[in-house]
CSV table of C-alpha atoms in Angstrom, one decimal:
chain,number,residue,atom,x,y,z
A,28,GLN,CA,-18.6,3.7,4.8
A,29,ALA,CA,-14.9,2.8,4.7
A,30,GLN,CA,-12.7,5.5,3.2
A,31,LEU,CA,-10.2,2.9,2.0
A,32,LEU,CA,-10.9,-0.7,1.3
A,33,GLU,CA,-8.2,-3.2,0.5
A,34,SER,CA,-8.7,-6.5,-1.5
A,35,GLY,CA,-6.6,-9.1,-3.3
A,36,GLY,CA,-4.8,-10.7,-0.4
A,37,GLY,CA,-4.4,-14.5,0.0
A,38,SER,CA,-1.8,-17.2,-0.1
A,39,VAL,CA,0.9,-17.8,-2.7
A,40,GLN,CA,4.1,-19.7,-3.0
A,41,ALA,CA,7.5,-18.0,-3.0
A,42,GLY,CA,8.3,-16.6,-6.4
A,43,GLY,CA,4.7,-16.0,-7.3
A,44,SER,CA,2.9,-12.7,-7.9
A,45,MET,CA,-0.1,-11.0,-6.3
A,46,ARG,CA,-1.9,-7.7,-6.9
A,47,LEU,CA,-3.5,-5.8,-4.1
A,48,SER,CA,-6.2,-3.2,-4.7
A,49,CYS,CA,-7.4,-0.3,-2.6
A,50,SER,CA,-10.7,1.4,-3.4
A,51,VAL,CA,-10.7,5.1,-2.4
A,52,SER,CA,-13.8,6.7,-1.1
A,53,GLN,CA,-15.0,9.9,-2.8
A,54,PHE,CA,-14.7,11.7,0.5
A,55,ILE,CA,-10.9,11.5,0.4
A,56,LEU,CA,-10.2,12.0,-3.2
A,57,ASN,CA,-8.3,15.2,-2.3
A,58,HIS,CA,-5.7,13.1,-0.4
A,59,ASP,CA,-2.8,13.4,-2.7
A,60,CYS,CA,-0.4,11.0,-1.1
A,61,MET,CA,-1.4,7.3,-1.0
A,62,ALA,CA,0.7,4.4,0.3
A,63,TRP,CA,0.9,0.8,1.2
A,64,PHE,CA,2.2,-0.3,4.6
A,65,ARG,CA,2.5,-3.8,6.0
A,66,GLN,CA,2.8,-5.5,9.4
A,67,PRO,CA,4.5,-8.8,9.5
A,68,PRO,CA,3.6,-11.2,12.3
A,69,GLY,CA,5.0,-10.1,15.6
A,70,LYS,CA,6.6,-7.0,14.1
A,71,GLU,CA,5.9,-3.3,13.8
A,72,ARG,CA,4.1,-1.8,10.8
A,73,GLU,CA,6.5,-0.6,8.1
A,74,GLY,CA,6.2,1.4,4.9
A,75,VAL,CA,6.2,-0.4,1.6
A,76,ALA,CA,5.6,2.2,-1.2
A,77,SER,CA,4.0,5.6,-1.7
A,78,PHE,CA,2.3,7.3,-4.7
A,79,ALA,CA,1.9,11.1,-5.1
A,80,SER,CA,-1.2,11.6,-7.2
A,81,HIS,CA,-0.3,15.1,-8.5
A,82,ASP,CA,2.8,13.9,-10.4
A,83,GLY,CA,2.8,10.1,-10.2
A,84,SER,CA,6.1,10.0,-8.2
A,85,THR,CA,6.7,6.9,-6.2
A,86,THR,CA,8.9,5.7,-3.4
A,87,TYR,CA,9.7,2.2,-2.3
A,88,ALA,CA,11.2,0.5,0.7
A,89,ASP,CA,14.6,-1.1,-0.1
A,90,SER,CA,13.2,-4.5,0.7
A,91,VAL,CA,10.7,-4.4,-2.2
A,92,LYS,CA,12.5,-2.3,-4.8
A,93,GLY,CA,12.6,-4.0,-8.2
A,94,ARG,CA,9.8,-6.4,-7.1
A,95,PHE,CA,6.8,-4.3,-6.2
A,96,ILE,CA,5.1,-1.6,-8.2
A,97,ILE,CA,2.6,0.9,-6.9
A,98,SER,CA,0.2,2.5,-9.2
A,99,LYS,CA,-3.2,4.3,-9.3
A,100,ASP,CA,-6.1,4.3,-11.7
A,101,ASN,CA,-7.5,7.8,-11.3
A,102,ALA,CA,-10.6,7.1,-13.3
A,103,LYS,CA,-11.6,4.2,-11.0
A,104,ASN,CA,-10.1,5.7,-7.8
A,105,ILE,CA,-8.2,2.5,-7.1
A,106,LEU,CA,-4.7,2.2,-5.8
A,107,TYR,CA,-2.7,-1.0,-6.7
A,108,LEU,CA,0.3,-2.8,-5.4
A,109,GLN,CA,1.7,-5.4,-7.9
A,110,MET,CA,3.9,-7.8,-6.0
A,111,ASN,CA,6.3,-10.0,-7.9
A,112,SER,CA,9.0,-12.5,-6.9
A,113,LEU,CA,7.3,-12.8,-3.5
A,114,LYS,CA,9.3,-14.1,-0.6
A,115,PRO,CA,8.2,-15.6,2.7
A,116,GLU,CA,9.4,-12.4,4.4
A,117,ASP,CA,6.7,-10.5,2.5
A,118,THR,CA,4.1,-12.3,4.6
A,119,ALA,CA,2.2,-9.6,6.4
A,120,ARG,CA,-1.1,-7.7,6.7
A,121,TYR,CA,-1.0,-5.0,4.1
A,122,TYR,CA,-2.7,-1.7,4.7
A,123,CYS,CA,-3.6,1.2,2.3
A,124,ALA,CA,-3.3,4.7,3.7
A,125,ALA,CA,-3.7,8.3,2.5
A,126,HIS,CA,-3.1,11.9,3.5
A,127,GLY,CA,-3.4,15.3,2.1
A,128,ARG,CA,-0.3,16.9,3.4
A,129,ILE,CA,2.7,18.2,1.4
A,130,GLY,CA,5.3,15.6,0.7
A,131,CYS,CA,4.7,11.9,0.0
A,132,SER,CA,6.6,9.1,1.5
A,133,THR,CA,6.1,6.4,4.1
A,134,GLU,CA,8.8,7.8,6.4
A,135,ARG,CA,6.3,9.3,8.8
A,136,GLU,CA,3.4,7.0,9.4
A,137,SER,CA,1.8,9.7,11.6
A,138,ASP,CA,1.1,11.8,8.5
A,139,PHE,CA,-1.4,9.4,7.2
A,140,SER,CA,-5.0,10.2,8.4
A,141,ALA,CA,-7.0,7.6,6.5
A,142,TRP,CA,-6.4,3.8,6.8
A,143,GLY,CA,-8.0,0.7,5.5
A,144,GLN,CA,-8.6,-2.4,7.5
A,145,GLY,CA,-5.9,-4.3,5.8
A,146,THR,CA,-5.7,-7.5,3.7
A,147,GLN,CA,-3.6,-10.6,4.6
A,148,VAL,CA,-0.8,-11.9,2.4
A,149,ALA,CA,0.9,-15.2,3.1
A,150,VAL,CA,3.9,-16.4,1.1
A,151,SER,CA,4.9,-20.0,1.7
A,152,PRO,CA,8.4,-21.3,1.0
């Protein structure tokens, strides 16, 4: 059983919106830090946003600030990424990740012990 399962990807035109969801397995509910990463075609994976479950604090990559919103529904154990004003450069495979260590950001990818399989997002001009 997958610990993290993403959904909601697809194709959209530039300027449009899309919401990604990540279902969290009961086995990793104690992982306080949850995040979204993405890997554009031909590029390395990069952090997008993080969410600390204990206080709801968030961090965002500069490239998505003001356009993307990360949130979590604790009752449903689902992490969301609301993406607005999408640009072609947002095209990537988006991954959900989690860890239980102190501190929550996407600066150290190696901190994240649980990963989903990813969901593809394509933004056309």
